[in-house]
Coordinates of C-alpha atoms in Angstrom, one line a residue:
X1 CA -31.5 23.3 22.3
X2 CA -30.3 23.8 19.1
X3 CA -27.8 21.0 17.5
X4 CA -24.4 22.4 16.6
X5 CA -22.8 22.0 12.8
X6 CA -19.3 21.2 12.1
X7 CA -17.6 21.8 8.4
X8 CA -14.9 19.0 8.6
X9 CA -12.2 18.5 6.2
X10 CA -10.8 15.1 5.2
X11 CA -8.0 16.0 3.4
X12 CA -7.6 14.8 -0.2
X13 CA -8.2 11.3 -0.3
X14 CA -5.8 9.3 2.0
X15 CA -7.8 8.4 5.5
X16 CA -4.6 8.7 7.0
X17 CA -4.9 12.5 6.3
X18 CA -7.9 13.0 8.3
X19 CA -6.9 14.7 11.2
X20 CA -7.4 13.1 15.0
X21 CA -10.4 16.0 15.8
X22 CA -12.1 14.9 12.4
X23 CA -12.1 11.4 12.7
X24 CA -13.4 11.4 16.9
X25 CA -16.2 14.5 15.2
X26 CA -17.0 12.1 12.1
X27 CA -17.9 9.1 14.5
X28 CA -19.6 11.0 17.1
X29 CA -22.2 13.2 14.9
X30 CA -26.0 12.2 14.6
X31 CA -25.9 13.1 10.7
X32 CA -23.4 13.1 8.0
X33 CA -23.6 15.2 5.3
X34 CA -21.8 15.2 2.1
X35 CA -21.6 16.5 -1.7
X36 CA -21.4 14.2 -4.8
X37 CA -22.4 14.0 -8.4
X38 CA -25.5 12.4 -9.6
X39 CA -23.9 9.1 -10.0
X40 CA -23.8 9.4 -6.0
X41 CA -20.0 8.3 -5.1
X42 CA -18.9 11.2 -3.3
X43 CA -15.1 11.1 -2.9
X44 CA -15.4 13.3 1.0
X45 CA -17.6 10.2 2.1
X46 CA -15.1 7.4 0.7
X47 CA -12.5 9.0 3.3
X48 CA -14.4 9.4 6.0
X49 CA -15.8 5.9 6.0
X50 CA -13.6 4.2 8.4
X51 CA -14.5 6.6 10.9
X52 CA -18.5 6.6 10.8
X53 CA -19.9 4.3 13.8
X54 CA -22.7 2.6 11.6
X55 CA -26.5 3.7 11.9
X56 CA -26.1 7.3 11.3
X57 CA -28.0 9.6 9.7
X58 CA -26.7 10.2 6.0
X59 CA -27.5 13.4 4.1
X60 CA -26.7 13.1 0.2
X61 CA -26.1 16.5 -1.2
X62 CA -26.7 15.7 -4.7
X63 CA -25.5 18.4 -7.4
X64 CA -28.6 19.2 -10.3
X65 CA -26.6 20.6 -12.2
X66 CA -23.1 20.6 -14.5
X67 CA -21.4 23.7 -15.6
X68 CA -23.2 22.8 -19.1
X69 CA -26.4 21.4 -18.5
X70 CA -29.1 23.2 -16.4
X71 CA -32.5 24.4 -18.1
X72 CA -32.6 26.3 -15.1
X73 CA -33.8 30.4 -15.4
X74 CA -31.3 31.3 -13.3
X75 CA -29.2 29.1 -15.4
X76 CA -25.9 27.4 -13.4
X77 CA -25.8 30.2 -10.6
X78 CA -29.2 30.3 -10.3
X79 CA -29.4 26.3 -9.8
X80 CA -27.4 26.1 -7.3
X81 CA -28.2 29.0 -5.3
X82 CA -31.7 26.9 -5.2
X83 CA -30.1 23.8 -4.6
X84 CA -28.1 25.8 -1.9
X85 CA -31.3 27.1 -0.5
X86 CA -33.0 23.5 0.1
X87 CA -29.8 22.3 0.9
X88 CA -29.8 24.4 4.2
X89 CA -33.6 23.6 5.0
X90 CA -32.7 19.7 5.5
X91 CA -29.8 21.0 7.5
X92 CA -31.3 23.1 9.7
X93 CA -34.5 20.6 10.2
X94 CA -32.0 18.3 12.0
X95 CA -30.3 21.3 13.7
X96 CA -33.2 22.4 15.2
X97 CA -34.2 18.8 16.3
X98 CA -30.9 19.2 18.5
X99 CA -28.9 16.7 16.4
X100 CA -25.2 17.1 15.6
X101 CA -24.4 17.9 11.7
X102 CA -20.7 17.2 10.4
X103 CA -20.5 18.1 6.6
X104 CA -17.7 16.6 5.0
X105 CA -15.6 18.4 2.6
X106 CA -12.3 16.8 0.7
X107 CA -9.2 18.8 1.7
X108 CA -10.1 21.9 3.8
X109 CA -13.7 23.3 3.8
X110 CA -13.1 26.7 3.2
X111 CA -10.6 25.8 0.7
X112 CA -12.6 26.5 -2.9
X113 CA -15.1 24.0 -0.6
X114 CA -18.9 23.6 -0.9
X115 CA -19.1 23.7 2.4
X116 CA -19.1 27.6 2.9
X117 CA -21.8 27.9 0.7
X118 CA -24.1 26.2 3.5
X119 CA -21.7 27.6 6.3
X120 CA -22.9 31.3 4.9
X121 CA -26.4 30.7 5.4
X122 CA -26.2 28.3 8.6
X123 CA -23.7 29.6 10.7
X124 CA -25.2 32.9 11.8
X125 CA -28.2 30.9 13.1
X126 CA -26.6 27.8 14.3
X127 CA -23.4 27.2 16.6
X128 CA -21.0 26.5 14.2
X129 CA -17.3 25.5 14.0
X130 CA -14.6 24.4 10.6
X131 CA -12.4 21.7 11.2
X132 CA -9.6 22.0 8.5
X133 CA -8.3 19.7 6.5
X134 CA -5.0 18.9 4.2
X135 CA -5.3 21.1 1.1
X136 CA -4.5 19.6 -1.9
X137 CA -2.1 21.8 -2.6
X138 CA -0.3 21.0 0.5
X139 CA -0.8 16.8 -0.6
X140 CA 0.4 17.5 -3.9
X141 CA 3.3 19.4 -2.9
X142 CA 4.4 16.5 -0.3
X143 CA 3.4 14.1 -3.2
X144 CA 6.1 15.4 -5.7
X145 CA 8.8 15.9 -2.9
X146 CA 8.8 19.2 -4.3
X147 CA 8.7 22.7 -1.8
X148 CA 6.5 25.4 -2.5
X149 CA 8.3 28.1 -0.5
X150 CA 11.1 29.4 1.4
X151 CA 12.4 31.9 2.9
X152 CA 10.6 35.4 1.8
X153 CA 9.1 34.0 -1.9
X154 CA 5.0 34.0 -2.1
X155 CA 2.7 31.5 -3.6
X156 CA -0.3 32.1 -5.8
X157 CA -2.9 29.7 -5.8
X158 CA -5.1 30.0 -8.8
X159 CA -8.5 28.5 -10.2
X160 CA -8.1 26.9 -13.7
X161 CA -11.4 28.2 -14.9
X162 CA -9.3 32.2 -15.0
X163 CA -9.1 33.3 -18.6
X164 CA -6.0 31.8 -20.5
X165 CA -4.3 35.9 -20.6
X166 CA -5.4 36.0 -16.9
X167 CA -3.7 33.1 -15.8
X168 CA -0.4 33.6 -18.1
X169 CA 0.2 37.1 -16.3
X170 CA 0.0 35.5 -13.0
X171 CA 2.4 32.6 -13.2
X172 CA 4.4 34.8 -15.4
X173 CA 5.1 37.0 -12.2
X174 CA 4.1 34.4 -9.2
X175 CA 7.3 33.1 -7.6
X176 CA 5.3 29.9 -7.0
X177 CA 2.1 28.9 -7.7
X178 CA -0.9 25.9 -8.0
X179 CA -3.3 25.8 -10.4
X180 CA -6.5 23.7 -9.7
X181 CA -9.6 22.9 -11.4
X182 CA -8.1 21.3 -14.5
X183 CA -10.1 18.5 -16.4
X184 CA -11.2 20.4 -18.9
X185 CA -9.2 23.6 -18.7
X186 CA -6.0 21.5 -18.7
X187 CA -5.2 22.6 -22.7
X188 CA -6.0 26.3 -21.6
X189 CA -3.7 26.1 -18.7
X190 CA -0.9 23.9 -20.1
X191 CA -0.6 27.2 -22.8
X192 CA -0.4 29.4 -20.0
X193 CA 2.7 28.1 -18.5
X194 CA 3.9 27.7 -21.9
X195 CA 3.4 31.4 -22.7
X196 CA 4.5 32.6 -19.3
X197 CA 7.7 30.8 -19.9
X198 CA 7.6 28.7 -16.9
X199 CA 6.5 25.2 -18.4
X200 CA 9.8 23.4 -17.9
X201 CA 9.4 24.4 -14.0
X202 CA 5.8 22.9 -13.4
X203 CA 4.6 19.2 -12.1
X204 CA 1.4 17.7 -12.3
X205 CA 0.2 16.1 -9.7
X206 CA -2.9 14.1 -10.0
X207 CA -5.3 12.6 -6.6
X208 CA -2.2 13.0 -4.8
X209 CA -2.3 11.3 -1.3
X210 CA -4.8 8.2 -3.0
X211 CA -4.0 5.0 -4.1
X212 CA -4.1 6.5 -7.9
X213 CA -1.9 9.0 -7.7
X214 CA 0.1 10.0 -10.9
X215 CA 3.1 12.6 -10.8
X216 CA 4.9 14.0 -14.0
X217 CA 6.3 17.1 -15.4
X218 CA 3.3 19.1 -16.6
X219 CA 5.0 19.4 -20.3
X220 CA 4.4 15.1 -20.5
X221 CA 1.0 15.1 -19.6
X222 CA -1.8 13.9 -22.4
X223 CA -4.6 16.8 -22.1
X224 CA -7.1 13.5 -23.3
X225 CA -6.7 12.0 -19.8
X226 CA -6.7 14.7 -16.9
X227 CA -9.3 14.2 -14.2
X228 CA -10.9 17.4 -12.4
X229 CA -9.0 15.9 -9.1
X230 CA -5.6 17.5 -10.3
X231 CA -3.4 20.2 -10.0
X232 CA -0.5 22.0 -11.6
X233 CA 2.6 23.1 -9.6
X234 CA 5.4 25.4 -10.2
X235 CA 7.4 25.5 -6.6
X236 CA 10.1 27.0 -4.8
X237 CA 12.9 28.6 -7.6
X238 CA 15.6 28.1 -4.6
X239 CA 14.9 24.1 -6.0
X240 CA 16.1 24.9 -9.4
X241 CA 19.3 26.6 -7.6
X242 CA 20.2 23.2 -5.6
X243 CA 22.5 20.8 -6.6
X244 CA 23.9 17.8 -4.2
X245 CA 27.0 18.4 -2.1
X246 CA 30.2 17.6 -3.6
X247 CA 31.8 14.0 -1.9
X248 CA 34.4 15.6 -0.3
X249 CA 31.3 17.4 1.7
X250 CA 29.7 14.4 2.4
X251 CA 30.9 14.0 5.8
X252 CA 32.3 10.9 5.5
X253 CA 33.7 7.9 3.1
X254 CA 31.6 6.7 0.5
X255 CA 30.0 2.9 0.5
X256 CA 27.3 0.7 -1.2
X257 CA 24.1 -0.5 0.1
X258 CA 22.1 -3.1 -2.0
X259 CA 19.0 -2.7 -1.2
X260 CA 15.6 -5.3 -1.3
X261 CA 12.4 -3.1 -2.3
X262 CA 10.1 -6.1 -1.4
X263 CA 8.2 -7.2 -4.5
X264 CA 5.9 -4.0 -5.2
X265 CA 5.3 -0.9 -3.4
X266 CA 6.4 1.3 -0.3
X267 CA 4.0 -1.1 2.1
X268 CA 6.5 -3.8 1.6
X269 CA 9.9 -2.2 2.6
X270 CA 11.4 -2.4 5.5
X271 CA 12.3 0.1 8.1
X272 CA 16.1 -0.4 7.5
X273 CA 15.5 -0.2 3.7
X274 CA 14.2 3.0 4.1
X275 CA 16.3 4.3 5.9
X276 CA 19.3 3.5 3.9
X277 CA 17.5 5.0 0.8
X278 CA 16.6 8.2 2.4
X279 CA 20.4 8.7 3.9
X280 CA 21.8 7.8 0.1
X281 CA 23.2 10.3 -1.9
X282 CA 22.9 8.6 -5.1
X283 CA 20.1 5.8 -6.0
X284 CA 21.2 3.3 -9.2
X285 CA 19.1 0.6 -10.6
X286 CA 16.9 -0.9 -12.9
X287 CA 14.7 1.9 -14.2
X288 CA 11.6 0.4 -13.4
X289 CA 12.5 -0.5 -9.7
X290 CA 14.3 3.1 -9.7
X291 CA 10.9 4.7 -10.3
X292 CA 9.5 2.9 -7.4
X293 CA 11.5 5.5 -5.2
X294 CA 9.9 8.5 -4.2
X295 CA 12.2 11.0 -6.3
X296 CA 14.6 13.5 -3.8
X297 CA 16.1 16.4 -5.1
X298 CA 18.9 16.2 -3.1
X299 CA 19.6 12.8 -4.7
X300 CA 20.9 12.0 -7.6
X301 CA 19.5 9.1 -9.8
X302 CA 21.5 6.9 -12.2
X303 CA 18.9 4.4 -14.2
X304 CA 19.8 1.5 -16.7
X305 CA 18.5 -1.7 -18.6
X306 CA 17.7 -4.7 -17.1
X307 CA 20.8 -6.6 -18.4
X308 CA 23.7 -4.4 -17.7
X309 CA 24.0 -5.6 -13.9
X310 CA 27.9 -5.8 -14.1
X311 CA 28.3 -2.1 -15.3
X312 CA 25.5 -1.0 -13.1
X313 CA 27.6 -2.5 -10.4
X314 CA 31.1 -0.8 -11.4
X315 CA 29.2 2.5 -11.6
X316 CA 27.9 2.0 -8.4
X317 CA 31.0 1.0 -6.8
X318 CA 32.9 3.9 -8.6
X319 CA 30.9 6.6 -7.5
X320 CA 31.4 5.1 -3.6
X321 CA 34.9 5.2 -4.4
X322 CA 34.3 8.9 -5.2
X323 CA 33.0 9.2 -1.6
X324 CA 28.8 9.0 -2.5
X325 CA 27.0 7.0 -0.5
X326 CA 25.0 4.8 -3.0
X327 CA 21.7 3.0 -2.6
X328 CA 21.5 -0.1 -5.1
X329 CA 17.9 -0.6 -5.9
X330 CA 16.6 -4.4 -6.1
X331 CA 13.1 -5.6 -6.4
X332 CA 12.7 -8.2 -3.6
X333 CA 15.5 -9.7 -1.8
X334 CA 18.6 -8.5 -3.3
X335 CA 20.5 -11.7 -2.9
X336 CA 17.7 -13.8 -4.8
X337 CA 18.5 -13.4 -8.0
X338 CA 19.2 -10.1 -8.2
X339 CA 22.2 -7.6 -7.6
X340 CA 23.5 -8.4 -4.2
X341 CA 26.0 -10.5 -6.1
X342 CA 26.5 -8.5 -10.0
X343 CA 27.8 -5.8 -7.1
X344 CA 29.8 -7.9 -4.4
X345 CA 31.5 -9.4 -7.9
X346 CA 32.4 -6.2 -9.2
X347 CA 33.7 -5.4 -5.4
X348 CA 35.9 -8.0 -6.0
X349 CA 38.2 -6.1 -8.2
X350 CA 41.3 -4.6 -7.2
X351 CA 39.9 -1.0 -7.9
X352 CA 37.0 -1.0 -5.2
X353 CA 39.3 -2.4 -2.5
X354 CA 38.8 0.0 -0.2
X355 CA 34.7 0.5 -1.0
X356 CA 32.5 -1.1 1.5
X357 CA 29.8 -3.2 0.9
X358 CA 26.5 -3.9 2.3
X359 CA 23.6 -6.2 1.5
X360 CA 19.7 -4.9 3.2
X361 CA 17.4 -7.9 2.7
X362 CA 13.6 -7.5 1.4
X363 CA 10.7 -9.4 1.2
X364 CA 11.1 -12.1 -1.6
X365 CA 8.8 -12.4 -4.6
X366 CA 8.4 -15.9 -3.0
X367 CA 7.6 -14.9 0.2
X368 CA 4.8 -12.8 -1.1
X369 CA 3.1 -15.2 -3.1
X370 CA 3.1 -17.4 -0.1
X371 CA 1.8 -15.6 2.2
X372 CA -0.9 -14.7 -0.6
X373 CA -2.1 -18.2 -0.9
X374 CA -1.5 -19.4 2.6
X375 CA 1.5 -21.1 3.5
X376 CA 2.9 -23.5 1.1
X377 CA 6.5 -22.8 1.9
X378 CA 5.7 -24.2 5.7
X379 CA 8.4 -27.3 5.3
X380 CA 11.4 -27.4 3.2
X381 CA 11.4 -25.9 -0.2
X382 CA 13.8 -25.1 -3.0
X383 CA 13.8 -21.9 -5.2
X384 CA 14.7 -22.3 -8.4
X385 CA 15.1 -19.2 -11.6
X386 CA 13.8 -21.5 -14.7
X387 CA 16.2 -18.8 -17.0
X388 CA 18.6 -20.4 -19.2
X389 CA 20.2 -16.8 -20.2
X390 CA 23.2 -17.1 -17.4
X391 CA 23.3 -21.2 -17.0
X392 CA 22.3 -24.1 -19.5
X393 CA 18.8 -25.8 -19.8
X394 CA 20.4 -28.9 -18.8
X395 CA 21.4 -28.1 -15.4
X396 CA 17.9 -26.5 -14.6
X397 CA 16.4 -29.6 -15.2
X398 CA 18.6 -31.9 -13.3
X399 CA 17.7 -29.7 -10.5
X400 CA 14.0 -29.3 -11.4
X401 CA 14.5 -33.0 -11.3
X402 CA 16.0 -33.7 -8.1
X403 CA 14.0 -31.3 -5.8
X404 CA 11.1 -33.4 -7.6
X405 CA 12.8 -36.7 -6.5
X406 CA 13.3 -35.3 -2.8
X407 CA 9.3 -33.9 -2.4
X408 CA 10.4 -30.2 -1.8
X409 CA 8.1 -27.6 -2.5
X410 CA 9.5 -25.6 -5.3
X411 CA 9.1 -21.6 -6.1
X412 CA 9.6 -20.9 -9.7
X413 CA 11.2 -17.9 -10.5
X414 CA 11.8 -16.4 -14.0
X415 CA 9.2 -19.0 -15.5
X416 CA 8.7 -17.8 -18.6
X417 CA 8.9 -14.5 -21.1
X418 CA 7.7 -13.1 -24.8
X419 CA 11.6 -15.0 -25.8
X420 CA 11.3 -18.0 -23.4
X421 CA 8.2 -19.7 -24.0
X422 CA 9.5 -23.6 -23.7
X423 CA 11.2 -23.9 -20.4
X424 CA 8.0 -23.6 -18.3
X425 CA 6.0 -26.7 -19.9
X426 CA 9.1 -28.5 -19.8
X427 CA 9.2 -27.6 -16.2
X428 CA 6.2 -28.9 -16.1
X429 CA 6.2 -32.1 -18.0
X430 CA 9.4 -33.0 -15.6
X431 CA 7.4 -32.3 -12.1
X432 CA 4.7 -34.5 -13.5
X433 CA 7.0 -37.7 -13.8
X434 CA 7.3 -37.2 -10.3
X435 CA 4.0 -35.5 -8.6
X436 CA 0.7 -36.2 -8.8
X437 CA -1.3 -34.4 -11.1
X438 CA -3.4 -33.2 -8.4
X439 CA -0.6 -31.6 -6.2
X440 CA -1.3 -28.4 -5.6
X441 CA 0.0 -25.2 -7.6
X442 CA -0.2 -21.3 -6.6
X443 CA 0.5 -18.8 -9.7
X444 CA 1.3 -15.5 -8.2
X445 CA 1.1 -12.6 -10.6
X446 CA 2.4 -8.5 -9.5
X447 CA 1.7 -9.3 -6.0
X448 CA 1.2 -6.5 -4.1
X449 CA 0.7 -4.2 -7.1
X450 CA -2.4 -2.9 -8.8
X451 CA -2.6 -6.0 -10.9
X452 CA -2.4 -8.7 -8.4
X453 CA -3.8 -11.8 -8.6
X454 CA -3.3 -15.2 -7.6
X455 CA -5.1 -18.6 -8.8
X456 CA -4.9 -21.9 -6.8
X457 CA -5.1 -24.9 -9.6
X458 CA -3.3 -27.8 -10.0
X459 CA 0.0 -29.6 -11.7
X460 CA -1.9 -31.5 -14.0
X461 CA -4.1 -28.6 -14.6
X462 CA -1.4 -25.7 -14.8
X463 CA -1.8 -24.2 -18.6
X464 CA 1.7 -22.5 -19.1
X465 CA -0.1 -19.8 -21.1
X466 CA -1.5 -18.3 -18.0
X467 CA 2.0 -18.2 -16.9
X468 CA 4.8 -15.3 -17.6
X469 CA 7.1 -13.0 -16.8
X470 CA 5.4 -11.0 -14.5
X471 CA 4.0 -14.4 -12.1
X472 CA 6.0 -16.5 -9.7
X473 CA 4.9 -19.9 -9.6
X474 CA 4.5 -22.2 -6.1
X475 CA 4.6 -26.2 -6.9
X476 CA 3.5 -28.3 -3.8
X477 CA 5.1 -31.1 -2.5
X478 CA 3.1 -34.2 -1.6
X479 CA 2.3 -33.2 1.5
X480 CA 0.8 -29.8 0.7
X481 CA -3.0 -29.4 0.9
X482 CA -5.9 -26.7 0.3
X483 CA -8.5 -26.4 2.3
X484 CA -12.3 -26.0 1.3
X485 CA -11.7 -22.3 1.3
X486 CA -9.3 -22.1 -1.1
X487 CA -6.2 -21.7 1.6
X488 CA -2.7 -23.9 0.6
X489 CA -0.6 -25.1 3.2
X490 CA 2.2 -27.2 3.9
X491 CA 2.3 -28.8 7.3
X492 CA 5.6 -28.9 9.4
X493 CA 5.0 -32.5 9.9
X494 CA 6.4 -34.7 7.2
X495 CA 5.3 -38.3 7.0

């Protein structure tokens, strides 16, 4: 009996995506195939690789040929119509062996897919069925918070390999539409928007549901550095015609949630956090903690520098007042050294009376690090900012001083910057008249982000210049220890 082929789709790169049928097809099939490049990474495979069962049959469909190179008669068409042709042979040798075939295919197979290609020549032989998948369109579109459609309006998908008139016409009269196949068309397409008027309209989205996802409006985008694995939107016009409901329809008086992001991305937030920030009619904060929301057009966004807390509080408070409910972005915990108290401050004023406050705690910076390196905050510990820009140097060290003098585990916030460059050796040079030079020390740097790292060394070792803005810093007490593999810990038991 013949085997039976299945063309599944895995979506655009998230394994989440994957749907339930592909995932229990992926781990049950005797072979796997999949497309890639001659480098042999295939992006279809990457996804689908928490879901094969180990000691399958793997079938590499490797491309001959680019749209340049190919010495091929035939030239490109004619390549891979042979490379088409063979690739059906090894197909069918295990199909007629009566083994089960699942093809991969990113997003949906018969979505601009290779997978038809083998599904033309296999399927009228073979039993054959297409699982689909999560276009990237459909990723893209979720990515960017942005609809495609409503109501009676039409959308136009497009290839960006159409000539540059071809491409202007159509966008010039589509309602909606996504472009794909940029990389190299990208210049050619960018123009077409351009000329068809609609450029201020359109959002790039690029590997949308992936770990590298990058979203901006398609006018900002360098043509130098666009991947093949991107698109171009222009969505629903009923988006350009919304704007957010006046207070007065807001159902309800105004208040202010400060609200802890955790210390990087979505991964780290709490469900009440996001809750609060999805219900918010207006988000204000710090611009780079701001952009660490998802952007909602239904929500306003009001962004500022990183040392104008006070009238980011006020503005905050007064548009409460006004009857918004406001979402006060703060990375970590926001009563850690951040705004939970610039805003209950402000609060405190006369004016804002009658605006309620709230404070939603996140995971600290500290916290992070911790649980990073093990558990060097498992006794008492102090947390300390070594900034001198709101108190005086002196008072920072008397305390660096007496959580020396009392053994506590300290966490080092604020150590140093490109302006502050003293404090931290000083820091330093004061733990050491009190610890060993061999207690422990944990330098956390962008934990949880895409630059993370985090070194174990020691206090006589610690170099301040691998110390800075961007790192929090964990000194051990004398109890705290690191194991042979590298793990820090301090026991519950003091001596």
């Amino acid at each position: 009996m013949a085997g039976r082929l299945y063309g599944v789709g895995v979506g655009p790169g998230d394994p989440e995506l994957v749907t339930v049928k592909a995932a229990r097809l992926i781990g049950a099939a005797d072979v796997v195939a999949y497309h890639c490049a001659r480098h042999g990474r295939s992006i279809a495979r990457g996804v689908a690789e928490p879901y094969l069962r180990g000691g399958q049959i793997e079938e590499q469909l490797v491309y001959p040929v680019t749209t340049e190179t190919t010495d091929h008669p035939g030239g490109y068409h004619g390549a891979l119509e042979e490379f088409y042709t063979a690739c059906t042979a090894r197909l069918a040798a295990h199909l007629d062996a009566g083994r089960t075939v699942v093809v991969l295919s990113e997003g949906d197979p018969l979505f601009y897919g290779s997978y038809m290609h083998l599904h033309k020549r296999l399927a009228p032989r073979y039993p054959a069925e297409v699982v689909p998948g999560v276009t990237s369109v459909s990723a893209a579109s979720a990515a960017a918070g942005r609809p495609l459609v409503e109501r009676e309006e039409t959308l136009t998908v497009l290839p960006g390999t159409l000539p540059a008139g071809e491409l202007t016409e159509r966008l010039r009269s589509a309602d909606a539409a996504a472009v794909l196949k940029l990389g190299r068309t990208f210049p050619k397409v960018r123009q077409a928007f351009e000329d068809a008027g609609r450029l201020g309209d359109a959002c790039y989205v690029e590997r949308a549901a992936t770990d590298r996802q990058r979203i901006a409006p398609l006018a900002d985008v360098d043509p130098a550095d666009v991947p093949y694995m991107s698109l171009a939107l222009l969505t629903s016009p009923a988006e350009k015609t919304f704007t957010a409901a006046p207070p007065e329809a807001l159902g309800g008086p105004g208040g202010v949630t400060v609200v802890g992001l955790g210390p990087a991305g979505r991964p780290w937030l709490t469900p009440e956090a996001q809750d609060v920030l999805s219900s918010a009619t207006d988000l204000v904060g710090y611009g780079p903690y701001l952009d660490r929301v998802p952007p909602n057009p239904r929500q306003r966004r009001h962004s500022s520098g990183n040392r104008v807390e006070a009238d980011r509080a006020r503005h905050a408070l007064a548009l409460a007042r006004d009857g918004a409910r406001v979402a006060v972005v703060s990375s970590g915990d926001p009563g850690v050294f951040a705004m939970a108290t610039a805003v209950l401050e402000a609060a405190a004023e006369d004016e804002f009376a009658d605006v309620p406050v709230r404070i939603v705690p996140g995971l600290t910076a500290a916290q992070a690090v911790a649980a990073r390196a093990g558990a060097p905050l498992g006794h008492d510990f102090c947390v300390l900012s070594l900034s001198d820009l709101l108190k005086p140097w002196d008072a920072i060290a008397r305390r660096i001083t007496a959580a020396a003098e009392a053994d506590l585990v300290l966490a080092l916030y604020n150590p140093s910057s490109s302006r502050r460059r003293h404090q931290f050796p000083a820091a330093r040079d004061l733990l050491l008249e009190h610890r060993s030079p061999e207690t422990p020390v944990v330098i956390g740097r962008d934990v949880g982000g895409p630059e993370e790292s985090v070194t174990v060394t020691t206090l006589g070792k610690l170099d301040p210049d691998d110390v800075d803005m961007r790192c929090l810093v964990i000194v051990g007490s004398s109890t705290t220890r690191v194991t042979d593999r590298g793990v820090v810990y301090t026991p519950r038991r003091y001596p």
